[in-house]
Amino acid sequence: MLYVFCRYCIMEDLETDLLKFKGFYVHHKAFDNDFLENLDDFEIRDDDIFVVTYPKSGTIWAQQILSLIYFEEHRKRTENLETIHRVPFLEYSSGHIDFGKRPSPRLFVTHLPYYLVPRGLKDKKAKIVYIYRNPKDVMCSCFHYVNTYPIFKAVDTIEAFMKQFLEGKVVGGLWFDHVRGWYEHRNNFNIQFMMYEEMKKDLRSSVLKLCKFLGEDLSEETLDGVVKQASFENMKDDPLANNESTLYRNFGPKLREGHFLRKGTALWKI
């Protein structure tokens, strides 16, 4: 499952849990060699939409926002389908979803670096939204995440995890390389960068910015509904958007009280 991709393993022997694939750290148990080796040839449609993030940078939030923009049945709650199925992970859904049969526009999320995504994205027709977040908040979110679910090896202190994070020895690799790589190669793609902190500060303006890039013209009423349902507090209580059910199915009961969507705060003020 895609969530295995988010295992930030902190074992002393990294080789037992992490595998470096073309310079990018993945979890060896989740590694699908055939899929990743052939991902370069994945057929891209002109109207495909990809959200790219470093883990814990607003991925689940983006799934909810796109679901609200594109699916009226999601906004009106007339269909009981989780956002992870509406906007699946590219690299972790290949065995469960036939992407070729999905209607357009196809929506995806991914944590992949710029050099591992399908080459068809470089024709600049399909659209990419890259969401980046202050690395201090990313690291803090990752730390609490691995200490919540029993499938992960717990980390005693934030200092211990910080060392691992700053060395890039986590799934996703080095935060700085991921963000810099996409930004430095932005001219190769049809890409819109969005800052997590700006989204927190003014979600309405951020949704409007996103809709303009995607070519979606929402009515004022629809826009109001998207912004309201995509607020952190509403997402936290929404079983179709907060990933609690999916995490339970794959990871089992949590080690401690709390929610997958913990605080969603932005310590870095803009």
Short mmCIF file of C-alpha atoms in Angstrom, two decimals:
data_model
loop_
_atom_site.label_atom_id
_atom_site.label_comp_id
_atom_site.label_asym_id
_atom_site.label_seq_id
_atom_site.Cartn_x
_atom_site.Cartn_y
_atom_site.Cartn_z
CA MET A 1 0.00 0.00 0.00
CA LEU A 2 1.03 3.57 -0.58
CA TYR A 3 1.39 4.33 3.10
CA VAL A 4 4.34 1.99 3.37
CA PHE A 5 6.10 4.61 1.31
CA CYS A 6 5.84 7.00 4.23
CA ARG A 7 7.71 4.78 6.72
CA TYR A 8 10.36 6.96 8.23
CA CYS A 9 12.43 4.15 9.65
CA ILE A 10 15.01 5.11 12.23
CA MET A 11 16.81 1.83 12.70
CA GLU A 12 20.54 1.89 13.30
CA ASP A 13 21.14 -0.33 10.30
CA LEU A 14 19.58 1.70 7.52
CA GLU A 15 20.19 -1.00 4.94
CA THR A 16 17.61 -3.21 6.65
CA ASP A 17 14.84 -0.73 5.90
CA LEU A 18 15.90 1.79 3.29
CA LEU A 19 16.85 1.20 -0.29
CA LYS A 20 18.43 3.87 -2.43
CA PHE A 21 16.89 3.76 -5.89
CA LYS A 22 18.63 6.06 -8.36
CA GLY A 23 19.60 8.39 -5.52
CA PHE A 24 16.18 8.35 -3.88
CA TYR A 25 15.41 6.56 -0.62
CA VAL A 26 12.48 4.13 -0.64
CA HIS A 27 11.43 1.48 1.83
CA HIS A 28 12.80 -1.84 0.61
CA LYS A 29 9.62 -3.76 1.49
CA ALA A 30 7.53 -1.37 -0.59
CA PHE A 31 9.97 -1.25 -3.46
CA ASP A 32 8.37 -2.32 -6.75
CA ASN A 33 11.40 -2.57 -8.98
CA ASP A 34 9.49 -3.28 -12.19
CA PHE A 35 7.08 -0.40 -11.74
CA LEU A 36 9.70 2.20 -10.89
CA GLU A 37 12.10 0.96 -13.54
CA ASN A 38 9.39 1.43 -16.17
CA LEU A 39 7.79 4.57 -14.75
CA ASP A 40 9.63 6.71 -17.28
CA ASP A 41 7.39 5.18 -19.96
CA PHE A 42 4.12 5.69 -18.07
CA GLU A 43 1.67 7.16 -20.57
CA ILE A 44 0.76 10.74 -19.71
CA ARG A 45 -2.45 12.37 -20.91
CA ASP A 46 -2.49 16.05 -21.76
CA ASP A 47 -5.09 16.75 -19.05
CA ASP A 48 -3.43 14.75 -16.26
CA ILE A 49 -2.87 16.61 -13.00
CA PHE A 50 -0.11 15.73 -10.54
CA VAL A 51 0.40 17.07 -7.04
CA VAL A 52 4.01 16.62 -5.95
CA THR A 53 5.13 16.94 -2.35
CA TYR A 54 7.90 15.91 -0.04
CA PRO A 55 6.18 13.69 2.57
CA LYS A 56 4.24 15.51 5.29
CA SER A 57 3.96 18.70 3.26
CA GLY A 58 0.23 18.88 2.64
CA THR A 59 -0.35 15.77 0.52
CA ILE A 60 -3.60 14.75 2.22
CA TRP A 61 -4.78 18.34 2.12
CA ALA A 62 -4.15 18.48 -1.63
CA GLN A 63 -6.13 15.26 -2.14
CA GLN A 64 -9.09 16.84 -0.36
CA ILE A 65 -8.90 20.13 -2.25
CA LEU A 66 -8.71 18.44 -5.65
CA SER A 67 -11.54 16.08 -4.72
CA LEU A 68 -13.70 19.04 -3.77
CA ILE A 69 -12.87 20.94 -6.95
CA TYR A 70 -13.43 18.09 -9.38
CA PHE A 71 -16.11 15.92 -7.79
CA GLU A 72 -19.50 17.42 -7.04
CA GLU A 73 -20.50 14.18 -5.35
CA HIS A 74 -17.64 14.70 -2.90
CA ARG A 75 -18.66 18.27 -2.13
CA LYS A 76 -22.29 17.27 -1.63
CA ARG A 77 -21.48 14.05 0.22
CA THR A 78 -23.57 11.95 -2.14
CA GLU A 79 -20.84 9.35 -2.66
CA ASN A 80 -18.92 7.57 0.09
CA LEU A 81 -15.44 7.45 -1.41
CA GLU A 82 -12.19 8.40 0.31
CA THR A 83 -10.02 11.05 -1.27
CA ILE A 84 -7.14 8.60 -1.56
CA HIS A 85 -9.18 6.75 -4.17
CA ARG A 86 -10.16 9.91 -5.98
CA VAL A 87 -6.58 11.20 -6.06
CA PRO A 88 -4.35 8.12 -5.78
CA PHE A 89 -0.62 7.91 -5.34
CA LEU A 90 1.13 7.30 -8.63
CA GLU A 91 3.86 5.07 -7.23
CA TYR A 92 1.75 3.01 -4.86
CA SER A 93 -1.49 2.30 -6.64
CA SER A 94 -0.24 0.51 -9.73
CA GLY A 95 -1.26 -2.92 -8.46
CA HIS A 96 -4.71 -1.81 -7.30
CA ILE A 97 -5.88 0.65 -9.93
CA ASP A 98 -5.87 0.44 -13.71
CA PHE A 99 -4.84 4.00 -14.46
CA GLY A 100 -5.53 3.48 -18.15
CA LYS A 101 -9.23 3.02 -17.45
CA ARG A 102 -9.63 6.09 -15.26
CA PRO A 103 -11.63 8.92 -16.86
CA SER A 104 -9.97 12.23 -17.57
CA PRO A 105 -8.82 14.35 -15.99
CA ARG A 106 -6.80 11.87 -13.97
CA LEU A 107 -5.60 13.20 -10.62
CA PHE A 108 -2.46 11.92 -8.90
CA VAL A 109 -0.25 12.66 -5.94
CA THR A 110 3.38 11.61 -5.65
CA HIS A 111 6.49 12.09 -3.53
CA LEU A 112 8.90 11.33 -6.37
CA PRO A 113 11.81 13.65 -7.23
CA TYR A 114 11.80 15.40 -10.59
CA TYR A 115 14.10 12.90 -12.28
CA LEU A 116 11.96 9.83 -11.51
CA VAL A 117 8.60 11.04 -12.83
CA PRO A 118 7.38 9.91 -16.29
CA ARG A 119 9.18 11.68 -19.12
CA GLY A 120 5.80 12.50 -20.70
CA LEU A 121 5.42 15.24 -18.10
CA LYS A 122 8.18 17.18 -19.83
CA ASP A 123 5.99 17.99 -22.84
CA LYS A 124 4.50 20.70 -20.58
CA LYS A 125 0.88 19.79 -21.28
CA ALA A 126 -0.03 17.84 -18.16
CA LYS A 127 -0.05 20.04 -15.04
CA ILE A 128 1.99 19.73 -11.88
CA VAL A 129 1.26 21.43 -8.56
CA TYR A 130 4.26 21.38 -6.22
CA ILE A 131 3.48 22.12 -2.58
CA TYR A 132 6.42 22.89 -0.31
CA ARG A 133 6.49 23.38 3.45
CA ASN A 134 8.95 24.71 6.00
CA PRO A 135 11.32 21.78 6.73
CA LYS A 136 11.14 22.36 10.48
CA ASP A 137 7.41 21.67 10.43
CA VAL A 138 7.90 18.75 8.04
CA MET A 139 10.43 17.19 10.40
CA CYS A 140 8.19 17.74 13.44
CA SER A 141 5.22 16.16 11.66
CA CYS A 142 7.31 13.16 10.60
CA PHE A 143 8.58 12.68 14.14
CA HIS A 144 5.11 12.48 15.64
CA TYR A 145 3.91 10.30 12.80
CA VAL A 146 6.48 7.55 13.32
CA ASN A 147 5.80 7.59 17.06
CA THR A 148 2.06 7.11 16.62
CA TYR A 149 1.83 3.88 14.63
CA PRO A 150 3.18 0.50 15.81
CA ILE A 151 4.47 -0.44 12.37
CA PHE A 152 7.29 2.07 12.77
CA LYS A 153 10.32 1.96 15.03
CA ALA A 154 9.73 4.71 17.57
CA VAL A 155 12.25 7.51 17.98
CA ASP A 156 13.09 8.53 21.54
CA THR A 157 13.85 12.19 20.91
CA ILE A 158 13.30 14.85 18.29
CA GLU A 159 17.07 15.39 18.32
CA ALA A 160 17.68 11.82 17.21
CA PHE A 161 15.18 12.13 14.40
CA MET A 162 16.54 15.52 13.38
CA LYS A 163 19.96 14.01 12.74
CA GLN A 164 18.41 11.36 10.52
CA PHE A 165 16.27 13.92 8.72
CA LEU A 166 19.11 16.33 8.05
CA GLU A 167 21.20 13.53 6.62
CA GLY A 168 18.37 12.63 4.27
CA LYS A 169 18.29 9.07 5.57
CA VAL A 170 14.52 8.84 5.56
CA VAL A 171 12.03 7.80 2.92
CA GLY A 172 11.88 10.75 0.57
CA GLY A 173 15.55 11.52 0.95
CA LEU A 174 16.89 14.95 1.71
CA TRP A 175 14.20 17.65 1.86
CA PHE A 176 16.54 20.26 0.42
CA ASP A 177 17.37 18.13 -2.63
CA HIS A 178 13.70 17.36 -3.31
CA VAL A 179 12.56 20.99 -3.27
CA ARG A 180 15.64 22.36 -5.01
CA GLY A 181 15.50 19.69 -7.72
CA TRP A 182 11.95 20.51 -8.69
CA TYR A 183 12.54 24.25 -8.56
CA GLU A 184 15.75 24.23 -10.57
CA HIS A 185 14.09 22.11 -13.27
CA ARG A 186 10.79 24.01 -13.25
CA ASN A 187 11.25 25.09 -16.87
CA ASN A 188 11.02 21.46 -17.95
CA PHE A 189 7.46 21.16 -16.68
CA ASN A 190 4.09 22.90 -16.64
CA ILE A 191 4.31 23.53 -12.93
CA GLN A 192 2.77 25.75 -10.26
CA PHE A 193 4.54 26.12 -6.92
CA MET A 194 2.44 26.67 -3.82
CA MET A 195 3.60 27.33 -0.28
CA TYR A 196 1.91 25.43 2.55
CA GLU A 197 2.18 28.48 4.79
CA GLU A 198 0.43 30.69 2.25
CA MET A 199 -2.36 28.13 1.98
CA LYS A 200 -2.76 28.21 5.76
CA LYS A 201 -2.77 31.99 5.82
CA ASP A 202 -5.35 32.50 3.07
CA LEU A 203 -6.92 29.29 1.83
CA ARG A 204 -9.49 31.03 -0.35
CA SER A 205 -6.85 32.92 -2.32
CA SER A 206 -4.80 29.74 -2.63
CA VAL A 207 -7.77 27.77 -3.99
CA LEU A 208 -8.43 30.56 -6.50
CA LYS A 209 -4.77 30.49 -7.54
CA LEU A 210 -4.95 26.72 -7.94
CA CYS A 211 -8.18 26.90 -9.96
CA LYS A 212 -6.70 29.50 -12.29
CA PHE A 213 -3.73 27.24 -12.98
CA LEU A 214 -5.97 24.22 -13.51
CA GLY A 215 -8.43 26.13 -15.68
CA GLU A 216 -11.35 25.51 -13.33
CA ASP A 217 -13.90 28.32 -12.97
CA LEU A 218 -15.87 27.75 -9.77
CA SER A 219 -18.96 29.68 -8.79
CA GLU A 220 -18.78 31.72 -5.61
CA GLU A 221 -21.03 29.22 -3.87
CA THR A 222 -18.88 26.27 -4.92
CA LEU A 223 -15.69 28.09 -3.98
CA ASP A 224 -17.10 28.83 -0.53
CA GLY A 225 -17.94 25.15 -0.12
CA VAL A 226 -14.48 24.01 -1.17
CA VAL A 227 -12.76 26.40 1.22
CA LYS A 228 -15.03 25.46 4.12
CA GLN A 229 -14.69 21.71 3.66
CA ALA A 230 -10.94 21.95 3.06
CA SER A 231 -10.27 23.73 6.35
CA PHE A 232 -8.05 21.73 8.68
CA GLU A 233 -10.64 21.33 11.40
CA ASN A 234 -13.30 20.08 8.99
CA MET A 235 -10.85 17.68 7.37
CA LYS A 236 -9.82 16.35 10.75
CA ASP A 237 -13.40 15.27 11.43
CA ASP A 238 -14.05 13.99 7.91
CA PRO A 239 -13.49 10.21 7.60
CA LEU A 240 -13.33 10.49 3.82
CA ALA A 241 -10.46 12.98 4.00
CA ASN A 242 -8.46 12.42 7.19
CA ASN A 243 -6.99 8.98 6.31
CA GLU A 244 -7.75 7.53 9.73
CA SER A 245 -9.69 4.59 8.29
CA THR A 246 -7.05 3.76 5.70
CA LEU A 247 -4.27 3.95 8.25
CA TYR A 248 -6.19 1.66 10.59
CA ARG A 249 -6.77 -0.89 7.83
CA ASN A 250 -3.07 -0.95 6.97
CA PHE A 251 -1.32 -0.21 10.26
CA GLY A 252 -3.72 -1.34 12.96
CA PRO A 253 -4.53 0.55 16.19
CA LYS A 254 -2.47 3.58 17.10
CA LEU A 255 0.09 3.57 19.88
CA ARG A 256 -1.33 6.69 21.44
CA GLU A 257 -4.32 8.97 21.36
CA GLY A 258 -4.56 11.60 18.70
CA HIS A 259 -5.23 11.98 15.01
CA PHE A 260 -3.26 11.47 11.84
CA LEU A 261 -4.06 15.09 11.08
CA ARG A 262 -2.49 16.33 14.27
CA LYS A 263 -2.24 20.14 14.21
CA GLY A 264 -1.54 21.28 10.68
CA THR A 265 0.09 24.41 12.03
CA ALA A 266 2.61 26.61 10.30
CA LEU A 267 5.31 27.74 12.72
CA TRP A 268 7.04 29.65 9.96
CA LYS A 269 5.12 32.90 9.64
CA ILE A 270 4.96 34.75 6.32
#
